Coordinates of C-alpha atoms and ligand atoms in Angstrom, one line a residue:
M1 CA 260.8 168.4 -58.1
H2 CA 257.4 169.0 -57.1
E3 CA 255.9 166.1 -58.6
Q4 CA 258.8 164.0 -57.2
A5 CA 257.9 165.0 -53.3
C6 CA 254.1 164.6 -54.1
L7 CA 254.8 160.9 -55.2
T8 CA 256.8 160.7 -52.2
S9 CA 254.1 161.6 -50.0
F10 CA 251.6 159.5 -52.0
E11 CA 253.7 156.9 -51.3
R12 CA 254.4 157.6 -47.9
E13 CA 250.6 157.5 -47.1
R14 CA 250.2 154.4 -49.0
E15 CA 252.8 152.8 -47.1
S16 CA 251.3 154.0 -43.6
M17 CA 247.6 152.7 -44.9
E18 CA 249.6 149.1 -45.6
N19 CA 251.0 149.3 -41.9
M20 CA 247.5 149.8 -40.5
S21 CA 246.0 147.1 -42.5
L22 CA 248.9 144.8 -41.5
V23 CA 248.4 145.9 -38.0
L24 CA 244.5 145.0 -38.3
V25 CA 245.2 141.5 -39.9
I26 CA 247.6 140.9 -37.2
T27 CA 244.9 142.1 -34.6
I28 CA 242.3 139.9 -36.1
A29 CA 244.5 136.6 -36.2
L30 CA 245.9 137.6 -32.8
F31 CA 242.0 137.9 -31.5
F32 CA 241.0 134.8 -33.4
G33 CA 243.9 132.7 -32.4
H34 CA 243.3 133.5 -29.0
I35 CA 239.7 132.7 -29.1
G36 CA 240.8 129.1 -30.7
D37 CA 243.4 128.7 -27.9
S38 CA 241.0 129.5 -24.9
E39 CA 241.1 126.4 -23.5
G40 CA 245.0 126.0 -23.6
G41 CA 246.3 129.4 -22.9
D42 CA 249.9 129.7 -24.2
L43 CA 249.9 126.3 -25.4
R44 CA 249.9 125.5 -28.8
K45 CA 248.8 122.5 -31.5
D46 CA 252.2 121.2 -32.9
F47 CA 254.5 123.3 -30.7
Y48 CA 257.6 121.3 -31.9
K49 CA 256.4 120.9 -35.5
S50 CA 259.7 123.1 -36.4
A51 CA 262.1 122.5 -33.9
C52 CA 261.4 118.6 -33.3
P53 CA 259.1 117.4 -36.0
L54 CA 259.3 113.9 -34.9
A55 CA 258.8 114.4 -31.2
E56 CA 255.0 113.6 -31.1
E57 CA 255.4 110.2 -33.2
I58 CA 258.4 109.2 -31.1
V59 CA 256.5 109.7 -27.8
K60 CA 253.6 107.7 -29.0
D61 CA 255.8 104.7 -30.6
I62 CA 257.8 104.1 -27.3
T63 CA 254.4 104.5 -25.2
W64 CA 252.6 102.0 -27.3
K65 CA 255.4 99.5 -27.3
H66 CA 255.3 99.7 -23.6
V67 CA 251.4 99.6 -23.2
A68 CA 251.3 96.5 -25.6
S69 CA 253.3 94.6 -23.2
N70 CA 251.9 96.0 -19.9
S71 CA 247.9 97.0 -20.0
A72 CA 248.1 98.6 -16.7
L73 CA 250.1 101.5 -17.9
P74 CA 247.5 103.9 -19.0
S75 CA 245.9 104.2 -15.7
K76 CA 249.4 104.6 -14.3
F77 CA 249.9 107.5 -16.8
L78 CA 246.9 109.3 -16.6
R79 CA 247.0 109.6 -12.7
M80 CA 250.4 110.7 -12.9
H81 CA 249.5 113.6 -15.3
F82 CA 246.5 114.6 -13.1
H83 CA 249.0 114.4 -10.0
D84 CA 251.5 116.6 -11.7
C85 CA 248.6 119.2 -13.3
F86 CA 247.3 119.5 -9.5
V87 CA 250.6 120.4 -8.0
R88 CA 252.4 123.8 -9.4
G89 CA 250.7 123.2 -12.4
C90 CA 251.6 120.6 -15.5
D91 CA 255.3 121.4 -14.9
G92 CA 256.7 117.8 -14.4
S93 CA 257.1 118.3 -10.8
V94 CA 255.8 115.2 -10.2
L95 CA 258.8 113.3 -12.2
L96 CA 261.6 114.9 -9.7
D97 CA 263.4 112.7 -7.2
S98 CA 263.8 113.6 -3.9
T99 CA 267.4 115.0 -3.0
A100 CA 269.4 115.1 0.4
N101 CA 267.6 118.1 1.4
N102 CA 264.3 117.7 -0.3
K103 CA 261.2 115.7 -0.5
A104 CA 259.7 115.4 -3.7
E105 CA 256.2 114.9 -4.5
K106 CA 257.0 111.4 -5.4
A107 CA 257.7 110.7 -1.7
A108 CA 253.9 111.7 -0.9
V109 CA 251.5 109.1 -0.2
P110 CA 248.9 109.3 -2.7
N111 CA 252.0 109.5 -5.4
Q112 CA 253.5 106.4 -3.8
S113 CA 251.5 103.9 -5.8
L114 CA 252.6 105.8 -9.2
S115 CA 254.7 103.9 -11.5
G116 CA 256.0 104.1 -15.5
F117 CA 258.6 106.7 -14.4
D118 CA 261.1 104.6 -16.3
V119 CA 259.1 104.6 -19.6
I120 CA 259.2 108.3 -19.2
D121 CA 263.0 108.5 -18.8
K122 CA 263.5 106.1 -21.9
I123 CA 261.3 108.5 -24.2
K124 CA 263.2 111.6 -22.7
E125 CA 266.7 109.7 -23.5
K126 CA 265.5 109.2 -27.3
L127 CA 264.5 113.0 -27.6
E128 CA 267.6 114.2 -26.0
E129 CA 269.4 112.2 -28.7
T130 CA 267.0 113.3 -31.4
C131 CA 266.6 117.2 -30.7
P132 CA 268.6 117.9 -27.3
G133 CA 267.0 120.4 -25.1
I134 CA 263.8 120.9 -27.0
V135 CA 261.2 118.7 -25.7
S136 CA 259.8 119.3 -22.1
C137 CA 259.1 116.4 -19.5
A138 CA 255.7 118.1 -18.7
D139 CA 255.0 118.0 -22.2
I140 CA 255.9 114.4 -22.5
L141 CA 253.8 113.3 -19.8
A142 CA 250.6 115.1 -21.0
L143 CA 251.5 113.2 -24.4
V144 CA 252.3 109.8 -22.4
A145 CA 248.9 110.1 -20.5
R146 CA 246.8 110.5 -23.8
D147 CA 248.7 108.2 -26.2
S148 CA 248.8 105.3 -23.6
V149 CA 244.9 105.8 -23.1
S150 CA 244.4 106.1 -27.0
F151 CA 246.4 102.5 -27.5
Q152 CA 243.1 100.4 -26.9
F153 CA 241.3 102.7 -30.0
K154 CA 244.7 103.0 -32.1
K155 CA 244.0 106.6 -32.7
S156 CA 244.4 109.9 -30.6
M157 CA 241.6 110.1 -28.2
W158 CA 242.0 113.9 -27.7
E159 CA 244.3 116.6 -28.6
V160 CA 247.3 117.8 -26.5
L161 CA 248.4 121.1 -26.7
T162 CA 252.3 121.4 -26.0
G163 CA 254.7 124.1 -25.2
R164 CA 255.0 123.3 -21.6
R165 CA 258.2 124.2 -19.9
D166 CA 259.5 122.0 -16.9
G167 CA 259.4 123.4 -13.1
R168 CA 262.4 123.3 -10.9
I169 CA 260.6 122.7 -7.5
S170 CA 259.1 119.7 -6.1
R171 CA 257.5 119.5 -2.4
Q172 CA 256.1 116.6 -0.9
S173 CA 254.0 118.9 1.1
E174 CA 252.4 120.2 -1.7
A175 CA 251.4 117.2 -2.9
L176 CA 249.6 116.2 0.0
S177 CA 247.7 119.5 0.4
N178 CA 246.6 119.8 -3.2
I179 CA 245.8 116.0 -4.3
P180 CA 242.2 115.6 -3.6
S181 CA 241.4 112.7 -0.8
P182 CA 239.1 109.6 -1.6
F183 CA 237.8 110.5 1.6
F184 CA 236.4 113.9 0.5
N185 CA 232.7 114.9 0.6
F186 CA 231.2 116.9 -2.5
A187 CA 231.9 120.1 -1.5
S188 CA 235.7 119.6 -0.8
L189 CA 236.1 117.9 -3.9
K190 CA 234.3 120.8 -5.8
Q191 CA 236.8 123.2 -4.0
S192 CA 239.6 121.2 -4.8
F193 CA 239.0 121.6 -8.6
A194 CA 238.0 125.2 -8.2
N195 CA 241.3 125.8 -6.6
K196 CA 242.7 124.6 -9.9
G197 CA 240.2 126.6 -12.0
L198 CA 238.2 123.6 -13.2
S199 CA 234.6 123.5 -12.8
L200 CA 232.0 121.1 -11.5
H201 CA 231.7 119.6 -14.8
D202 CA 235.2 119.1 -15.4
L203 CA 235.2 117.0 -11.7
V204 CA 232.4 114.6 -12.7
V205 CA 234.0 114.1 -15.9
L206 CA 237.4 113.6 -15.2
S207 CA 236.8 111.2 -12.1
G208 CA 235.4 109.1 -15.4
G209 CA 239.3 108.4 -15.2
H210 CA 238.4 105.8 -12.5
T211 CA 237.0 103.7 -15.7
I212 CA 240.4 102.2 -15.7
G213 CA 242.9 101.1 -12.8
V214 CA 243.1 99.9 -9.4
G215 CA 242.8 101.3 -5.7
H216 CA 244.2 100.1 -2.3
C217 CA 242.0 98.6 0.0
N218 CA 242.8 101.2 2.8
F219 CA 241.6 104.0 0.7
F220 CA 237.8 102.7 1.1
S221 CA 237.8 99.7 3.8
N222 CA 236.4 102.3 6.2
R223 CA 233.0 102.2 3.8
L224 CA 233.1 98.2 4.5
Y225 CA 234.1 98.0 8.2
N226 CA 233.8 100.9 10.0
F227 CA 231.9 103.9 8.6
S228 CA 230.8 105.8 11.3
G229 CA 233.4 104.4 14.1
K230 CA 230.7 101.7 15.1
G231 CA 231.9 99.0 13.1
D232 CA 229.3 99.7 10.1
Q233 CA 228.9 99.9 6.5
D234 CA 228.7 102.8 4.3
P235 CA 224.9 102.8 3.7
S236 CA 225.3 104.3 0.2
L237 CA 227.4 101.5 -0.8
N238 CA 225.6 98.6 -3.0
P239 CA 225.5 95.7 -0.3
T240 CA 226.1 92.9 -3.0
Y241 CA 229.1 95.3 -4.2
A242 CA 230.2 95.7 -0.4
S243 CA 230.2 91.9 0.1
Q244 CA 232.5 91.4 -3.1
L245 CA 234.8 93.9 -1.7
K246 CA 234.9 92.4 1.8
A247 CA 235.9 89.1 0.0
Q248 CA 239.2 91.2 -1.4
C249 CA 239.7 93.3 1.4
K250 CA 239.7 90.9 4.4
T251 CA 240.7 93.6 7.1
L252 CA 240.4 97.2 7.9
S253 CA 244.1 97.7 7.8
D254 CA 244.9 95.8 4.5
N255 CA 247.2 98.3 2.9
T256 CA 248.7 95.8 0.0
T257 CA 245.7 94.6 -1.9
T258 CA 244.4 96.4 -5.0
V259 CA 240.7 96.2 -6.3
A260 CA 239.5 97.3 -9.6
M261 CA 238.0 100.5 -9.6
D262 CA 235.5 99.9 -12.6
P263 CA 234.6 96.2 -11.8
G264 CA 233.1 95.4 -14.9
S265 CA 236.1 96.5 -17.3
P266 CA 239.2 98.0 -15.5
L267 CA 241.5 97.6 -18.3
S268 CA 238.8 99.2 -20.7
F269 CA 238.5 103.2 -21.0
D270 CA 234.8 103.5 -21.5
S271 CA 231.7 105.0 -19.6
H272 CA 231.2 101.7 -17.5
Y273 CA 232.5 103.9 -14.5
Y274 CA 229.3 106.1 -14.6
M275 CA 226.9 103.1 -14.9
A276 CA 228.7 101.6 -11.9
L277 CA 228.5 104.8 -9.9
N278 CA 224.8 104.9 -10.4
Q279 CA 224.4 101.4 -9.2
N280 CA 226.0 102.6 -6.0
Q281 CA 229.2 100.8 -6.9
G282 CA 231.7 103.7 -6.7
L283 CA 234.8 102.7 -4.9
F284 CA 235.8 105.7 -2.8
Q285 CA 233.6 108.1 -1.1
S286 CA 234.9 110.8 -3.7
D287 CA 233.2 108.5 -6.4
A288 CA 230.1 107.9 -4.2
A289 CA 230.2 111.8 -3.3
L290 CA 229.4 113.0 -6.9
L291 CA 225.6 111.5 -6.5
T292 CA 225.2 113.6 -3.3
N293 CA 224.7 116.7 -5.7
K294 CA 221.7 117.2 -8.1
E295 CA 223.6 119.0 -10.5
S296 CA 226.6 116.6 -10.3
S297 CA 224.1 113.5 -10.6
K298 CA 222.7 114.7 -13.8
I299 CA 226.2 115.3 -15.6
V300 CA 226.8 111.5 -14.2
S301 CA 223.9 110.5 -16.1
K302 CA 224.4 112.3 -19.2
L303 CA 228.1 110.7 -19.2
L304 CA 226.4 107.5 -19.5
D305 CA 226.4 108.0 -23.0
Q306 CA 229.9 107.0 -24.1
D307 CA 230.6 109.0 -27.2
G308 CA 229.6 112.1 -24.9
F309 CA 232.0 110.8 -22.3
F310 CA 234.6 110.6 -24.6
T311 CA 234.2 114.1 -26.4
E312 CA 233.8 115.9 -22.6
F313 CA 236.5 114.0 -21.3
G314 CA 238.9 115.4 -24.1
Q315 CA 238.0 118.9 -23.4
S316 CA 238.2 118.7 -19.9
M317 CA 241.6 116.8 -20.1
K318 CA 242.6 119.9 -22.2
R319 CA 241.7 122.3 -19.3
M320 CA 243.5 120.2 -16.9
G321 CA 246.7 119.8 -19.0
A322 CA 246.6 123.9 -19.5
V323 CA 246.7 124.2 -15.2
Q324 CA 249.2 126.9 -14.2
V325 CA 251.6 125.8 -17.2
L326 CA 255.2 127.6 -17.3
T327 CA 255.6 128.9 -20.9
G328 CA 257.9 131.2 -22.8
S329 CA 260.8 131.8 -20.9
N330 CA 259.6 130.4 -17.3
G331 CA 261.1 127.2 -16.2
E332 CA 263.3 125.2 -18.2
I333 CA 263.7 122.1 -20.4
R334 CA 265.1 119.5 -18.2
K335 CA 267.9 117.2 -19.6
K336 CA 266.6 114.1 -17.6
C337 CA 263.2 114.0 -16.5
N338 CA 264.0 113.2 -12.6
V339 CA 266.3 116.0 -11.9
I340 CA 266.2 119.6 -12.5
N341 CA 269.3 121.0 -14.6
Ligands
HEM401 C1 238.4 113.7 -8.1 C2 239.0 113.2 -7.1 C3 239.9 112.1 -7.2 C4 240.4 111.2 -6.1 C5 240.1 111.8 -4.8 C6 241.1 110.3 -6.6 C7 241.6 109.1 -5.9 C8 242.5 108.2 -6.3 C9 242.5 107.1 -5.5 C10 242.7 107.0 -3.9 C11 243.4 106.2 -6.2 C12 243.7 104.8 -6.0 C13 245.0 104.8 -5.7 C14 245.6 103.6 -4.8 O1 245.4 102.9 -4.3 O2 247.0 103.1 -5.3 C15 243.1 106.7 -7.6 C16 243.4 106.1 -8.9 C17 243.3 106.6 -10.1 N1 243.1 107.8 -10.2 FE1 242.1 108.9 -9.2 N2 241.3 110.6 -7.7 C18 240.7 111.5 -8.3 C19 240.5 112.0 -9.5 C20 241.3 111.5 -10.6 C21 241.4 112.2 -11.8 C22 240.9 113.4 -12.4 C23 241.9 111.3 -12.8 C24 242.6 111.4 -14.2 C25 242.1 112.0 -15.3 C26 242.3 110.0 -12.1 C27 242.6 108.8 -12.4 C28 243.1 107.9 -11.9 C29 243.6 106.7 -12.3 C30 243.7 106.2 -13.5 C31 243.6 105.9 -11.2 C32 244.2 104.2 -11.1 C33 245.6 104.1 -10.9 C34 246.3 102.9 -11.0 O3 245.7 101.9 -11.4 O4 247.5 102.4 -10.5 N3 241.6 110.2 -10.9 N4 242.3 107.9 -7.4

């Protein structure tokens, strides 16, 4: 009897020690897991691995198919993801349509030149067929931005963590107040990024997104025709480049013509944007502003190195993609990306 009691108390002690080690192991795992995750917060790699194993492949396949026949799409999706993340975080709010009593983000001027929403809808449709109610629109957009840019390289250019959930609110006014303006100076740009927890380094790196795509004349024609209200040209703009731009944007009020933002290679994702910038060929005042600060222009020079740019861009995209995300039981998984459930 006594022997039995001793054995039991010994076993209990062993059990409690085992429990303690288990707690220790879990604590260590959580601690290191957290460090590994430091750029993505609650987001995870392969979030859909068990609930929808084909999700990322489906997104990539449909995206690549569309980019193959429309080379302008990568610029549209990259900008769409940026505009999503800067307004209420990366919650797919940019994808929602206006309703009878709500003007959505889509209605705001900076979002009026976005396109490609139909591709997002097609991907969502396929995912709802494959695994209904699982994959968020916010994650689809983050993946599509990466996959569309990656098409040129036929491999993934950066890692996208997943697990975002969809927001239920989208307001035109919030898009206007949160998306940085092309007329911003350095201090305003830095502040705009800081408001989202992003650094000066992120600002310079992510501005490299302007290596692809186009801009409408009215976002920079003041630099050509009326910089200080006296019919003058922006002295910080390369005069040869200014003449080329004037040949395309013929009047101050032209708001329909578009020009390539990276004159040498507008369809190619590369570090040429920084080369153009260093030659005073940044299209917007917000591009040129990156040369008006010592620290920032140093970063511009570093990013001339293409491999360095690609690495930095991936890391900054990861940080941008984690801005104010909804995870866990917050938000919802929309059934259709353009309307809330
Ligand atoms: C730093 C502040 C930024 C400002 C002020 C800004 C402003 C603009 C403006 C005015 C346009 C032209 C839109 C049009 O005329 O239709 C544009 C285009 C674009 N932006 Fe930005 N942007 C900024 C940052 C970013 C970031 C962080 C990204 C992505 C990482 C990005 C990606 C793009 C792309 C890809 C386009 C081309 C879109 C197209 O071809 O339709 N921009 N941006």
